[in-house]
Amino acid sequence: MAVFAARPRRARQHLAEQIDTLIASGRDCASSHPGRSRSLFKQAELLAREISYFAGLSAALQRLAWLDLAAGELDQAFQRASEASFIVSAQKISDWPSAFGACFVINNVHGQVGRFAEAEAGWHRLLDLTHIHSDELRRADALDELGRLRIAQGQLRDALNLRFAALNILEKHADDNVPIVLNN
């Protein structure tokens, strides 16, 4: 953080713009050149860490997490997505849904491949984050998915309790997803 404070404002702004450009370039070539894309996102991550540019760091980590997920590197993907979700600040709260989405996908993949301990830890981490962000609808999604994981593990009583808690949240908000939860 001292590096960030020591730089003149104009220099910091220039570096932040450079980080945003690296991220945009990496995003543009992600499907055609994933190796180049990863390199650009990694450069953006390192530079953003150096100057404590949290919006750029969060964006770079989210993009790297998706590349890790596509490459089958589940643990690395989860670690990066989790870090990105913790970085989100009050000024950049719009990043929270993207970080939640990345963690949501990774937790589902862990559950589908039978890595129940990792999936469960991930769902609990997301539940903690939904409390931090006061996001009850995403909390309901996480509770519902944790209930599905409990079903896969044969823990039907816990699954029922979790899914009932999700249903209560959805009913409280009169969400359109209530019939879907009831039908499942």
mmCIF file of C-alpha atoms in Angstrom:
data_model
loop_
_atom_site.group_PDB
_atom_site.id
_atom_site.type_symbol
_atom_site.label_atom_id
_atom_site.label_comp_id
_atom_site.label_asym_id
_atom_site.label_seq_id
_atom_site.Cartn_x
_atom_site.Cartn_y
_atom_site.Cartn_z
ATOM 1 C CA MET A 1 0.000 0.000 0.000
ATOM 2 C CA ALA A 2 2.959 2.328 0.592
ATOM 3 C CA VAL A 3 3.823 2.054 -3.095
ATOM 4 C CA PHE A 4 0.350 3.295 -3.996
ATOM 5 C CA ALA A 5 0.537 6.259 -1.626
ATOM 6 C CA ALA A 6 4.028 7.226 -2.794
ATOM 7 C CA ARG A 7 3.024 7.564 -6.448
ATOM 8 C CA PRO A 8 1.716 10.884 -7.742
ATOM 9 C CA ARG A 9 -1.995 10.933 -8.469
ATOM 10 C CA ARG A 10 -1.520 11.249 -12.228
ATOM 11 C CA ALA A 11 0.861 8.268 -12.286
ATOM 12 C CA ARG A 12 -1.576 6.126 -10.286
ATOM 13 C CA GLN A 13 -4.399 7.079 -12.645
ATOM 14 C CA HIS A 14 -2.245 6.191 -15.649
ATOM 15 C CA LEU A 15 -1.392 2.789 -14.131
ATOM 16 C CA ALA A 16 -5.050 2.128 -13.335
ATOM 17 C CA GLU A 17 -5.929 2.877 -16.975
ATOM 18 C CA GLN A 18 -3.118 0.557 -18.096
ATOM 19 C CA ILE A 19 -4.545 -2.212 -15.865
ATOM 20 C CA ASP A 20 -8.027 -1.681 -17.310
ATOM 21 C CA THR A 21 -6.543 -1.892 -20.825
ATOM 22 C CA LEU A 22 -4.747 -5.157 -19.967
ATOM 23 C CA ILE A 23 -8.008 -6.619 -18.672
ATOM 24 C CA ALA A 24 -9.950 -5.494 -21.761
ATOM 25 C CA SER A 25 -7.278 -6.946 -24.060
ATOM 26 C CA GLY A 26 -7.264 -10.218 -22.146
ATOM 27 C CA ARG A 27 -11.042 -10.396 -22.320
ATOM 28 C CA ASP A 28 -10.983 -9.794 -26.084
ATOM 29 C CA CYS A 29 -8.583 -12.663 -26.786
ATOM 30 C CA ALA A 30 -9.850 -15.125 -24.156
ATOM 31 C CA SER A 31 -11.565 -17.490 -26.582
ATOM 32 C CA SER A 32 -8.989 -17.411 -29.375
ATOM 33 C CA HIS A 33 -5.769 -17.233 -27.311
ATOM 34 C CA PRO A 34 -6.384 -18.392 -23.728
ATOM 35 C CA GLY A 35 -2.654 -18.484 -22.930
ATOM 36 C CA ARG A 36 -2.185 -14.880 -24.029
ATOM 37 C CA SER A 37 -5.348 -13.909 -22.181
ATOM 38 C CA ARG A 38 -4.073 -15.530 -18.975
ATOM 39 C CA SER A 39 -0.775 -13.683 -19.343
ATOM 40 C CA LEU A 40 -2.543 -10.325 -19.726
ATOM 41 C CA PHE A 41 -4.808 -10.962 -16.731
ATOM 42 C CA LYS A 42 -1.805 -12.052 -14.650
ATOM 43 C CA GLN A 43 0.053 -8.828 -15.581
ATOM 44 C CA ALA A 44 -3.027 -6.839 -14.610
ATOM 45 C CA GLU A 45 -3.274 -8.720 -11.298
ATOM 46 C CA LEU A 46 0.364 -8.088 -10.377
ATOM 47 C CA LEU A 47 0.256 -4.418 -11.312
ATOM 48 C CA ALA A 48 -3.064 -3.905 -9.506
ATOM 49 C CA ARG A 49 -1.606 -5.498 -6.361
ATOM 50 C CA GLU A 50 1.433 -3.239 -6.615
ATOM 51 C CA ILE A 51 -0.597 -0.029 -6.658
ATOM 52 C CA SER A 52 -3.546 -1.314 -4.571
ATOM 53 C CA TYR A 53 -6.048 -0.763 -7.383
ATOM 54 C CA PHE A 54 -8.785 -2.967 -5.972
ATOM 55 C CA ALA A 55 -11.309 -2.689 -8.811
ATOM 56 C CA GLY A 56 -8.671 -3.840 -11.308
ATOM 57 C CA LEU A 57 -7.433 -6.576 -8.990
ATOM 58 C CA SER A 58 -10.951 -7.914 -8.496
ATOM 59 C CA ALA A 59 -11.624 -7.891 -12.258
ATOM 60 C CA ALA A 60 -8.330 -9.638 -13.060
ATOM 61 C CA LEU A 61 -8.901 -12.296 -10.401
ATOM 62 C CA GLN A 62 -12.440 -12.973 -11.646
ATOM 63 C CA ARG A 63 -11.199 -13.432 -15.215
ATOM 64 C CA LEU A 64 -8.342 -15.681 -14.065
ATOM 65 C CA ALA A 65 -10.809 -17.737 -12.015
ATOM 66 C CA TRP A 66 -12.933 -18.395 -15.108
ATOM 67 C CA LEU A 67 -9.834 -19.456 -17.083
ATOM 68 C CA ASP A 68 -8.780 -21.729 -14.220
ATOM 69 C CA LEU A 69 -12.244 -23.262 -14.139
ATOM 70 C CA ALA A 70 -12.138 -23.887 -17.907
ATOM 71 C CA ALA A 71 -8.716 -25.523 -17.496
ATOM 72 C CA GLY A 72 -10.022 -27.788 -14.718
ATOM 73 C CA GLU A 73 -7.945 -26.104 -12.016
ATOM 74 C CA LEU A 74 -10.785 -26.019 -9.503
ATOM 75 C CA ASP A 75 -8.813 -25.188 -6.377
ATOM 76 C CA GLN A 76 -7.010 -22.280 -8.035
ATOM 77 C CA ALA A 77 -10.272 -21.032 -9.534
ATOM 78 C CA PHE A 78 -12.005 -21.119 -6.182
ATOM 79 C CA GLN A 79 -9.134 -19.350 -4.463
ATOM 80 C CA ARG A 80 -9.107 -16.525 -7.015
ATOM 81 C CA ALA A 81 -12.892 -16.150 -7.102
ATOM 82 C CA SER A 82 -12.985 -16.060 -3.309
ATOM 83 C CA GLU A 83 -10.284 -13.419 -3.135
ATOM 84 C CA ALA A 84 -12.086 -11.337 -5.753
ATOM 85 C CA SER A 85 -15.297 -11.501 -3.739
ATOM 86 C CA PHE A 86 -13.538 -10.299 -0.590
ATOM 87 C CA ILE A 87 -11.878 -7.381 -2.403
ATOM 88 C CA VAL A 88 -15.127 -5.775 -3.486
ATOM 89 C CA SER A 89 -15.454 -2.405 -1.833
ATOM 90 C CA ALA A 90 -18.405 -0.141 -1.197
ATOM 91 C CA GLN A 91 -17.447 1.967 -4.205
ATOM 92 C CA LYS A 92 -17.399 -1.089 -6.486
ATOM 93 C CA ILE A 93 -20.306 -3.110 -5.069
ATOM 94 C CA SER A 94 -21.402 -3.926 -8.628
ATOM 95 C CA ASP A 95 -18.561 -6.505 -8.735
ATOM 96 C CA TRP A 96 -20.241 -8.564 -5.999
ATOM 97 C CA PRO A 97 -22.710 -10.331 -8.336
ATOM 98 C CA SER A 98 -19.877 -11.416 -10.650
ATOM 99 C CA ALA A 99 -17.785 -12.734 -7.777
ATOM 100 C CA PHE A 100 -20.825 -14.544 -6.377
ATOM 101 C CA GLY A 101 -21.502 -16.063 -9.800
ATOM 102 C CA ALA A 102 -17.943 -17.327 -10.145
ATOM 103 C CA CYS A 103 -17.980 -18.920 -6.691
ATOM 104 C CA PHE A 104 -21.464 -20.338 -7.360
ATOM 105 C CA VAL A 105 -20.256 -22.148 -10.492
ATOM 106 C CA ILE A 106 -17.117 -23.440 -8.800
ATOM 107 C CA ASN A 107 -19.088 -24.785 -5.833
ATOM 108 C CA ASN A 108 -21.471 -26.574 -8.192
ATOM 109 C CA VAL A 109 -18.564 -28.130 -10.070
ATOM 110 C CA HIS A 110 -17.013 -29.325 -6.800
ATOM 111 C CA GLY A 111 -20.320 -30.945 -5.856
ATOM 112 C CA GLN A 112 -20.802 -32.552 -9.266
ATOM 113 C CA VAL A 113 -17.371 -34.179 -9.268
ATOM 114 C CA GLY A 114 -17.840 -35.492 -5.717
ATOM 115 C CA ARG A 115 -15.570 -33.033 -3.924
ATOM 116 C CA PHE A 116 -18.183 -32.514 -1.230
ATOM 117 C CA ALA A 117 -15.886 -31.029 1.429
ATOM 118 C CA GLU A 118 -14.679 -28.315 -0.958
ATOM 119 C CA ALA A 119 -18.214 -27.640 -2.157
ATOM 120 C CA GLU A 120 -19.557 -27.404 1.375
ATOM 121 C CA ALA A 121 -16.764 -25.044 2.462
ATOM 122 C CA GLY A 122 -17.457 -22.911 -0.598
ATOM 123 C CA TRP A 123 -21.195 -22.711 0.077
ATOM 124 C CA HIS A 124 -20.550 -21.711 3.680
ATOM 125 C CA ARG A 125 -18.105 -19.045 2.510
ATOM 126 C CA LEU A 126 -20.741 -17.717 0.095
ATOM 127 C CA LEU A 127 -23.330 -17.693 2.864
ATOM 128 C CA ASP A 128 -20.945 -15.607 4.968
ATOM 129 C CA LEU A 129 -20.467 -13.223 2.046
ATOM 130 C CA THR A 130 -24.213 -12.876 1.515
ATOM 131 C CA HIS A 131 -24.469 -11.753 5.124
ATOM 132 C CA ILE A 132 -21.645 -9.238 4.631
ATOM 133 C CA HIS A 133 -23.343 -7.861 1.501
ATOM 134 C CA SER A 134 -26.870 -8.110 2.983
ATOM 135 C CA ASP A 135 -27.975 -10.009 -0.105
ATOM 136 C CA GLU A 136 -30.901 -12.196 0.937
ATOM 137 C CA LEU A 137 -31.868 -13.432 -2.532
ATOM 138 C CA ARG A 138 -28.365 -14.742 -3.198
ATOM 139 C CA ARG A 139 -28.390 -16.202 0.328
ATOM 140 C CA ALA A 140 -31.511 -18.134 -0.692
ATOM 141 C CA ASP A 141 -29.704 -19.393 -3.814
ATOM 142 C CA ALA A 142 -26.727 -20.534 -1.743
ATOM 143 C CA LEU A 143 -28.962 -22.227 0.837
ATOM 144 C CA ASP A 144 -30.876 -24.002 -1.930
ATOM 145 C CA GLU A 145 -27.663 -25.256 -3.537
ATOM 146 C CA LEU A 146 -26.242 -26.339 -0.187
ATOM 147 C CA GLY A 147 -29.497 -28.273 0.273
ATOM 148 C CA ARG A 148 -28.919 -29.975 -3.084
ATOM 149 C CA LEU A 149 -25.424 -30.896 -1.958
ATOM 150 C CA ARG A 150 -26.862 -32.404 1.231
ATOM 151 C CA ILE A 151 -29.264 -34.478 -0.902
ATOM 152 C CA ALA A 152 -26.297 -35.791 -2.914
ATOM 153 C CA GLN A 153 -24.642 -36.742 0.375
ATOM 154 C CA GLY A 154 -27.784 -38.494 1.618
ATOM 155 C CA GLN A 155 -28.420 -35.998 4.406
ATOM 156 C CA LEU A 156 -32.089 -35.486 3.676
ATOM 157 C CA ARG A 157 -33.097 -33.870 6.976
ATOM 158 C CA ASP A 158 -30.395 -31.186 6.656
ATOM 159 C CA ALA A 159 -31.337 -30.723 3.005
ATOM 160 C CA LEU A 160 -34.965 -30.168 3.902
ATOM 161 C CA ASN A 161 -34.054 -27.592 6.560
ATOM 162 C CA LEU A 162 -31.755 -25.687 4.198
ATOM 163 C CA ARG A 163 -34.247 -25.657 1.358
ATOM 164 C CA PHE A 164 -37.022 -24.587 3.754
ATOM 165 C CA ALA A 165 -34.831 -21.660 4.892
ATOM 166 C CA ALA A 166 -34.298 -20.704 1.223
ATOM 167 C CA LEU A 167 -38.031 -20.910 0.600
ATOM 168 C CA ASN A 168 -38.749 -18.635 3.582
ATOM 169 C CA ILE A 169 -36.391 -15.989 2.213
ATOM 170 C CA LEU A 170 -37.924 -16.186 -1.248
ATOM 171 C CA GLU A 171 -41.460 -15.984 0.130
ATOM 172 C CA LYS A 172 -40.482 -12.988 2.231
ATOM 173 C CA HIS A 173 -39.335 -11.208 -0.915
ATOM 174 C CA ALA A 174 -42.209 -12.549 -3.043
ATOM 175 C CA ASP A 175 -39.649 -13.774 -5.557
ATOM 176 C CA ASP A 176 -40.739 -15.508 -8.768
ATOM 177 C CA ASN A 177 -38.489 -18.478 -7.916
ATOM 178 C CA VAL A 178 -40.767 -19.718 -5.121
ATOM 179 C CA PRO A 179 -42.663 -22.190 -7.359
ATOM 180 C CA ILE A 180 -39.357 -23.599 -8.613
ATOM 181 C CA VAL A 181 -38.164 -24.340 -5.077
ATOM 182 C CA LEU A 182 -41.521 -25.858 -4.200
ATOM 183 C CA ASN A 183 -41.476 -28.108 -7.270
ATOM 184 C CA ASN A 184 -38.000 -29.414 -6.561
#
